[in-house]
Amino acid sequence: MFRLSDIIEEFIKELMRGTGADTLEIQRNELAEHFNCAPSQINYVLSTRFSIDKGYYIESRRGGGGYIRIQKLEIARKPYLSHLIFEHIGDSLTQMDALRVLKNLEEKNIISSRERAIMEAAVNDKSINVFSPPKDAVRANIMKSMLSTLIRE
Amino acid sequence: MFRLSDIIEEFIKELMRGTGADTLEIQRNELAEHFNCAPSQINYVLSTRFSIDKGYYIESRRGGGGYIRIQKLEIARKPYLSHLIFEHIGDSLTQMDALRVLKNLEEKNIISSRERAIMEAAVNDKSINVFSPPKDAVRANIMKSMLSTLIRE
DNA sequence: CTCTTTGACTTTCTTTGACTATTAATATTA
DNA sequence: TAATATTAATAGTCAAAGAAAGTCAAAGAG
C-alpha cells in the first residue's frame, strides 16, 4: 500500500507541524531527490492536497535560489465553509475530492472524526448508487447541504 | 459443490479472525490471482457476502496503491443501531421516517445534535435530487451507511 | 430459474518524462 | 560602469504509461 503521494503529503505536513510555523519553503528538486521521484510528482501532490480548497496557499519562484512556499491558511471556520459551499464544490464533486476536503476539515478541527466518518459515508460512491443525475452532482448537493448545517449553528 | 465464492468468503473471514482486527485490507488482483479467478469474482463475493446488510462496511480506492478495505461491524455492541440497519430501514426509507429515526437517536444520546443536523441534511429530499433509483432507495443506502460508521468506531 | 464464473471493457488515481517558462547569476559589450 | 546577452538553475505543464478497482452482460452450473 505504498502510495508515494500520500507519503510526501504526510512528510510535508509533519515538517510543518515540526517547525510550528504556518509556512514552509521547499525546493522541488531536492524534495524529489529525497523521495527518488520525478520532480513533477511534487506538483501533483501540491495540486491535489495543498490547494486553496484544502486550506493551503502556494507561492513559488523559479530560477536560481527558487523555492516553493506552502502556507497553511488560518481561516476562520465560517468563511472556510462558505468558500467550500459557494465556490469550491459547485455542482459536481468527485469522491476523492470530497474525502480530501473532509480530511482537511478534521485537521483544522472544524469537524470531529465521528462527523468526518459520517460525512464520508454519506458521500461515498457505494451509498450514492444512482444513474440519472451523475453521482458527482448528487454528491455535490449532499456535501453542500451537510456543510451548511455547520455554518448555521 | 466447490463453490469458489464460498471458499473466498471463508478465506476472507478466516483472515480476519486470524489477525484479530476488525478490518482487513486486500488487493483485488492479488486475491484473484491466489484463487486463479477473474478479479471481478472478488467483487461478486464482496457484494453478495460483505454488504452492509451482511454486516460489513467496504471502502476502496483505485489507481496506484489501490486497495479494498473490509470492516466488520460489531453489531452486538450496538443493538439499537443494528436493529435500525438490519431490520428497520431495509431498502427504502422515506424522509419522514428518516427524520423520526434521527430524532430518536438524539433523544437516546446516541448522536449529538450536530451529528443529527448533518445526517438530516444528507437524507433530505433536496440533497437527494435523483430520479432513476427512487429517492427512498438512495436515502436508505445513505442512512445505513452513515449509521454503520457509528457501529464501526 | 437462480446463482456463479468469466472476460472484455471502463474508470479512476498515480507516476514518469519530455518539453517549456522563468529567474538569477555571470559574462560580454558599449 | 551600465546595459545587454548568455547560461545555469529552478519550477511548471501536459500527456502518456502504469496500476489498481469497477461494471456489465454473457456463458455455465445446479
Coordinates of C-alpha atoms (C1' of nucleotides) in Angstrom, one line a residue:
Chain A
M1 CA 0.0 0.0 0.0
F2 CA 2.8 2.2 -1.0
R3 CA 1.4 5.4 -2.3
L4 CA 4.3 7.9 -2.6
S5 CA 1.9 10.8 -3.0
D6 CA 0.4 10.2 0.4
I7 CA 3.8 9.8 2.0
I8 CA 5.0 13.1 0.5
E9 CA 1.8 14.7 1.8
E10 CA 2.4 13.5 5.3
F11 CA 6.1 14.4 5.1
I12 CA 5.2 18.0 4.3
K13 CA 2.5 18.2 7.0
E14 CA 4.8 16.7 9.5
L15 CA 7.5 19.2 8.6
M16 CA 5.1 22.0 9.2
R17 CA 3.9 20.6 12.5
G18 CA 7.6 20.2 13.4
T19 CA 8.6 23.8 12.8
G20 CA 5.4 25.2 14.3
A21 CA 5.3 27.9 11.7
D22 CA 2.5 28.2 9.2
T23 CA 4.7 28.5 6.2
L24 CA 7.2 26.1 4.8
E25 CA 9.7 26.5 2.0
I26 CA 10.8 23.6 0.0
Q27 CA 12.9 23.1 -3.1
R28 CA 11.1 21.0 -5.5
N29 CA 14.1 19.1 -6.9
E30 CA 15.6 18.5 -3.5
L31 CA 12.4 17.0 -2.3
A32 CA 12.0 14.9 -5.4
E33 CA 15.5 13.6 -4.9
H34 CA 14.8 12.8 -1.3
F35 CA 11.9 10.6 -2.4
N36 CA 13.6 9.5 -5.6
C37 CA 10.7 10.5 -7.8
A38 CA 10.1 12.8 -10.7
P39 CA 10.0 16.5 -9.7
S40 CA 6.6 16.8 -11.3
Q41 CA 5.3 14.4 -8.7
I42 CA 5.8 17.1 -6.2
N43 CA 3.5 19.3 -8.2
Y44 CA 0.9 16.5 -8.3
V45 CA 1.0 16.3 -4.6
L46 CA 0.7 20.0 -4.1
S47 CA -2.2 20.4 -6.5
T48 CA -4.2 17.5 -5.2
R49 CA -3.6 18.0 -1.5
F50 CA -2.4 21.6 -0.8
S51 CA -4.7 23.6 -2.9
I52 CA -6.7 26.6 -1.6
D53 CA -9.7 24.4 -1.1
K54 CA -7.7 22.3 1.3
G55 CA -6.7 25.3 3.2
Y56 CA -3.3 26.0 1.8
Y57 CA -1.8 28.7 -0.3
I58 CA 1.2 28.2 -2.6
E59 CA 3.7 30.6 -4.0
S60 CA 6.8 29.8 -5.9
R61 CA 9.7 31.2 -7.7
R62 CA 11.8 29.7 -10.5
G63 CA 15.4 30.3 -11.3
G64 CA 18.5 30.2 -9.1
G65 CA 17.5 30.0 -5.5
G66 CA 14.0 29.2 -6.5
Y67 CA 11.5 27.7 -4.0
I68 CA 8.0 26.6 -3.3
R69 CA 6.4 28.2 -0.3
I70 CA 3.5 26.4 1.2
Q71 CA 1.3 28.4 3.6
K72 CA -1.3 26.9 5.8
L73 CA -4.2 29.2 5.9
E74 CA -5.6 30.1 9.2
I75 CA -9.1 30.9 8.0
A76 CA -11.9 31.1 10.4
R77 CA -14.5 28.3 10.3
K78 CA -17.4 30.0 8.6
P79 CA -15.5 31.7 5.8
Y80 CA -13.8 28.5 5.0
L81 CA -17.1 26.6 4.9
S82 CA -18.6 29.3 2.8
H83 CA -15.8 29.1 0.4
L84 CA -16.3 25.4 0.1
I85 CA -20.1 25.6 -0.3
F86 CA -20.3 28.6 -2.6
E87 CA -17.2 28.4 -4.6
H88 CA -15.3 25.2 -4.5
I89 CA -17.9 22.5 -4.7
G90 CA -20.2 23.9 -7.4
D91 CA -22.4 21.3 -8.9
S92 CA -20.0 18.4 -9.2
L93 CA -17.7 16.8 -6.7
T94 CA -15.7 13.7 -7.0
Q95 CA -15.4 11.2 -4.2
M96 CA -11.7 11.7 -3.9
D97 CA -12.0 15.4 -3.6
A98 CA -14.8 15.0 -1.1
L99 CA -12.6 12.7 1.0
R100 CA -9.7 15.2 0.9
V101 CA -11.9 18.1 1.9
L102 CA -13.2 16.2 4.8
K103 CA -9.7 15.1 5.9
N104 CA -8.7 18.7 6.0
L105 CA -11.8 19.8 7.8
E106 CA -10.9 17.4 10.5
E107 CA -7.2 18.5 10.6
K108 CA -8.5 22.0 11.1
N109 CA -10.7 20.9 13.9
I110 CA -13.8 22.1 12.2
I111 CA -15.3 18.6 12.4
S112 CA -14.8 15.7 14.7
S113 CA -13.5 12.3 13.5
R114 CA -17.0 10.9 14.0
E115 CA -18.5 13.6 11.9
R116 CA -16.0 13.0 9.3
A117 CA -16.8 9.4 9.2
I118 CA -20.5 10.1 8.9
M119 CA -19.9 12.5 6.1
E120 CA -17.6 10.2 4.3
A121 CA -20.2 7.5 4.4
A122 CA -22.8 9.9 3.0
V123 CA -20.7 10.9 0.0
N124 CA -19.4 7.5 -0.7
D125 CA -19.9 6.1 -4.2
K126 CA -21.4 3.0 -2.7
S127 CA -24.1 5.0 -0.9
I128 CA -24.9 7.1 -3.9
N129 CA -25.9 4.3 -6.2
V130 CA -27.6 6.4 -8.9
F131 CA -27.6 6.7 -12.6
S132 CA -29.7 9.5 -13.8
P133 CA -28.1 12.6 -12.3
P134 CA -24.5 11.7 -12.3
K135 CA -23.1 10.7 -8.9
D136 CA -20.8 13.7 -8.7
A137 CA -23.8 16.0 -9.0
V138 CA -25.7 14.3 -6.2
R139 CA -22.6 14.2 -4.1
A140 CA -22.1 17.9 -4.5
N141 CA -25.6 18.5 -3.3
I142 CA -25.3 16.3 -0.3
M143 CA -21.9 17.7 0.7
K144 CA -23.1 21.3 0.4
S145 CA -26.1 20.5 2.4
M146 CA -24.2 18.8 5.2
L147 CA -21.6 21.6 5.4
S148 CA -24.2 24.2 5.6
T149 CA -25.5 22.7 8.8
L150 CA -22.1 23.6 10.3
I151 CA -22.4 27.2 9.3
R152 CA -25.9 27.6 10.7
E153 CA -25.1 26.8 14.2
Chain B
M1 CA -20.1 -28.4 -4.7
F2 CA -16.8 -26.5 -5.0
R3 CA -18.3 -23.0 -4.9
L4 CA -15.3 -20.7 -5.3
S5 CA -17.3 -17.8 -3.9
D6 CA -17.9 -19.6 -0.7
I7 CA -14.2 -20.5 -0.4
I8 CA -13.2 -16.9 -1.0
E9 CA -15.7 -15.8 1.6
E10 CA -14.3 -18.2 4.1
F11 CA -10.8 -17.2 3.3
I12 CA -11.5 -13.6 4.0
K13 CA -13.4 -14.3 7.2
E14 CA -10.6 -16.6 8.3
L15 CA -8.0 -13.9 7.5
M16 CA -10.0 -11.5 9.7
R17 CA -10.3 -14.0 12.6
G18 CA -6.6 -14.6 12.2
T19 CA -5.4 -11.0 12.6
G20 CA -7.9 -10.4 15.3
A21 CA -8.5 -6.9 13.9
D22 CA -11.9 -6.0 12.6
T23 CA -10.6 -4.5 9.4
L24 CA -8.7 -6.2 6.6
E25 CA -7.1 -4.7 3.5
I26 CA -6.8 -6.8 0.4
Q27 CA -5.7 -6.2 -3.1
R28 CA -8.3 -7.4 -5.6
N29 CA -5.9 -8.6 -8.2
E30 CA -3.6 -10.3 -5.8
L31 CA -6.5 -12.2 -4.2
A32 CA -7.9 -13.1 -7.6
E33 CA -4.5 -14.5 -8.6
H34 CA -4.3 -16.5 -5.4
F35 CA -7.6 -18.2 -6.3
N36 CA -6.9 -18.2 -10.0
C37 CA -10.1 -16.5 -10.8
A38 CA -11.3 -13.4 -12.6
P39 CA -10.8 -10.2 -10.5
S40 CA -14.4 -9.4 -10.9
Q41 CA -15.3 -12.5 -8.9
I42 CA -13.9 -10.8 -5.9
N43 CA -16.4 -8.0 -6.4
Y44 CA -19.1 -10.6 -6.7
V45 CA -18.1 -12.1 -3.4
L46 CA -17.9 -8.7 -1.7
S47 CA -21.3 -7.6 -3.0
T48 CA -23.1 -10.8 -2.2
R49 CA -21.4 -11.6 1.2
F50 CA -19.9 -8.5 2.6
S51 CA -22.5 -5.8 2.1
I52 CA -23.7 -3.6 4.9
D53 CA -26.8 -5.8 5.2
K54 CA -24.5 -8.7 5.8
G55 CA -22.7 -6.7 8.5
Y56 CA -19.6 -5.4 6.7
Y57 CA -18.5 -2.0 5.5
I58 CA -16.4 -1.6 2.5
E59 CA -14.1 1.1 1.2
S60 CA -11.9 1.0 -1.8
R61 CA -9.5 3.1 -3.9
R62 CA -8.4 2.7 -7.4
G63 CA -5.2 3.6 -9.1
G64 CA -1.7 3.0 -8.0
G65 CA -1.6 1.8 -4.4
G66 CA -5.3 0.9 -4.6
Y67 CA -6.9 -1.4 -2.1
I68 CA -10.2 -2.8 -0.8
R69 CA -10.8 -2.4 2.9
I70 CA -13.3 -4.7 4.6
Q71 CA -14.5 -3.8 8.0
K72 CA -16.7 -6.0 10.2
L73 CA -19.5 -4.3 12.0
E74 CA -19.5 -5.4 15.6
I75 CA -23.3 -5.4 15.9
A76 CA -23.5 -6.9 19.3
R77 CA -22.0 -3.8 20.8
K78 CA -24.7 -1.5 19.3
P79 CA -28.0 -3.3 19.4
Y80 CA -30.2 -0.3 18.6
L81 CA -28.2 0.9 15.7
S82 CA -28.0 -2.7 14.4
H83 CA -31.8 -3.0 14.7
L84 CA -32.2 0.1 12.5
I85 CA -29.7 -1.0 9.9
F86 CA -30.6 -4.7 9.7
E87 CA -34.3 -4.6 10.4
H88 CA -35.9 -1.2 10.3
I89 CA -34.6 0.6 7.3
G90 CA -34.5 -2.1 4.6
D91 CA -34.1 -0.9 1.1
S92 CA -36.4 2.1 1.2
L93 CA -36.8 4.9 3.6
T94 CA -39.0 7.9 3.5
Q95 CA -37.8 11.3 4.5
M96 CA -40.3 11.4 7.3
D97 CA -39.2 8.1 8.7
A98 CA -35.5 9.2 8.4
L99 CA -36.2 12.3 10.4
R100 CA -38.0 10.3 13.1
V101 CA -35.2 7.8 13.3
L102 CA -32.6 10.7 13.7
K103 CA -34.7 12.4 16.4
N104 CA -34.9 9.2 18.3
L105 CA -31.1 8.7 18.1
E106 CA -30.5 12.1 19.5
E107 CA -33.0 11.6 22.3
K108 CA -31.3 8.4 23.2
N109 CA -28.0 10.2 23.2
I110 CA -26.6 8.0 20.5
I111 CA -25.8 11.0 18.3
S112 CA -25.2 14.7 19.1
S113 CA -27.4 17.4 17.8
R114 CA -24.7 18.4 15.3
E115 CA -24.5 14.9 14.0
R116 CA -28.2 14.8 13.7
A117 CA -28.2 18.0 11.7
I118 CA -25.5 16.6 9.4
M119 CA -27.4 13.4 8.8
E120 CA -30.7 15.2 8.3
A121 CA -29.1 17.3 5.6
A122 CA -27.7 14.2 3.9
V123 CA -31.0 12.4 3.8
N124 CA -33.1 15.4 2.9
D125 CA -35.1 15.3 -0.3
K126 CA -33.4 18.4 -1.6
S127 CA -30.0 16.8 -1.3
I128 CA -31.0 13.6 -3.0
N129 CA -32.1 15.1 -6.3
V130 CA -32.4 11.8 -8.2
F131 CA -34.9 10.2 -10.4
S132 CA -33.7 6.8 -11.6
P133 CA -33.3 4.9 -8.4
P134 CA -36.2 6.3 -6.4
K135 CA -35.1 8.7 -3.7
D136 CA -36.2 6.5 -0.9
A137 CA -33.9 3.7 -2.0
V138 CA -30.9 6.1 -2.2
R139 CA -31.8 7.5 1.1
A140 CA -31.9 4.1 2.7
N141 CA -28.5 3.4 1.4
I142 CA -27.0 6.6 2.7
M143 CA -28.7 6.3 6.0
K144 CA -27.5 2.7 6.6
S145 CA -24.0 3.7 5.5
M146 CA -23.9 6.7 7.9
L147 CA -25.3 4.7 10.8
S148 CA -22.8 1.9 10.2
T149 CA -19.9 4.4 10.9
L150 CA -21.3 4.7 14.4
I151 CA -21.0 1.0 14.9
R152 CA -17.6 0.8 13.4
E153 CA -15.9 3.3 15.7
Chain C
dC1 C1' -34.7 -20.2 -13.0
dT2 C1' -31.2 -18.6 -9.9
dC3 C1' -26.7 -18.2 -8.6
dT4 C1' -21.8 -18.3 -10.1
dT5 C1' -18.0 -17.7 -13.2
dT6 C1' -15.6 -15.3 -16.8
dG7 C1' -13.8 -11.7 -19.5
dA8 C1' -13.9 -7.7 -22.2
dC9 C1' -14.2 -3.0 -21.4
dT10 C1' -14.3 1.3 -18.4
dT11 C1' -12.9 4.4 -14.9
dT12 C1' -10.0 6.5 -11.6
dC13 C1' -5.6 7.7 -9.5
dT14 C1' -0.6 7.9 -9.7
dT15 C1' 3.9 8.0 -11.7
dT16 C1' 7.1 9.4 -15.2
dG17 C1' 9.4 12.1 -18.5
dA18 C1' 9.9 15.2 -22.3
dC19 C1' 9.4 19.8 -23.1
dT20 C1' 8.5 24.8 -21.6
dA21 C1' 8.9 29.0 -18.8
dT22 C1' 11.0 31.9 -15.6
dT23 C1' 14.6 33.9 -12.8
dA24 C1' 19.2 34.7 -11.0
dA25 C1' 24.0 34.8 -11.9
dT26 C1' 27.5 35.6 -14.9
dA27 C1' 29.8 37.1 -18.9
dT28 C1' 30.1 40.4 -22.6
dT29 C1' 29.8 44.7 -24.8
dA30 C1' 29.1 49.8 -25.5
Chain D
dT1 C1' 30.4 51.3 -15.4
dA2 C1' 25.8 50.4 -17.3
dA3 C1' 23.4 47.9 -20.3
dT4 C1' 22.7 43.7 -22.5
dA5 C1' 23.3 39.0 -23.7
dT6 C1' 24.1 34.3 -22.2
dT7 C1' 24.0 30.5 -19.3
dA8 C1' 22.6 27.8 -15.4
dA9 C1' 19.3 26.8 -12.1
dT10 C1' 14.9 26.3 -10.9
dA11 C1' 9.9 25.4 -11.2
dG12 C1' 5.6 24.4 -14.4
dT13 C1' 2.7 21.8 -17.8
dC14 C1' 0.8 18.2 -20.1
dA15 C1' 0.1 13.9 -22.0
dA16 C1' 1.3 9.1 -21.9
dA17 C1' 2.1 5.0 -19.4
dG18 C1' 1.1 2.3 -15.3
dA19 C1' -1.5 0.4 -11.6
dA20 C1' -5.2 -0.5 -9.5
dA21 C1' -10.5 -1.3 -8.9
dG22 C1' -15.5 -1.2 -11.1
dT23 C1' -19.2 -2.6 -14.4
dC24 C1' -21.9 -5.4 -17.1
dA25 C1' -23.5 -8.9 -19.7
dA26 C1' -22.9 -13.4 -21.5
dA27 C1' -22.0 -18.2 -20.5
dG28 C1' -22.1 -22.0 -17.3
dA29 C1' -23.7 -24.9 -13.4
dG30 C1' -27.0 -26.8 -10.3

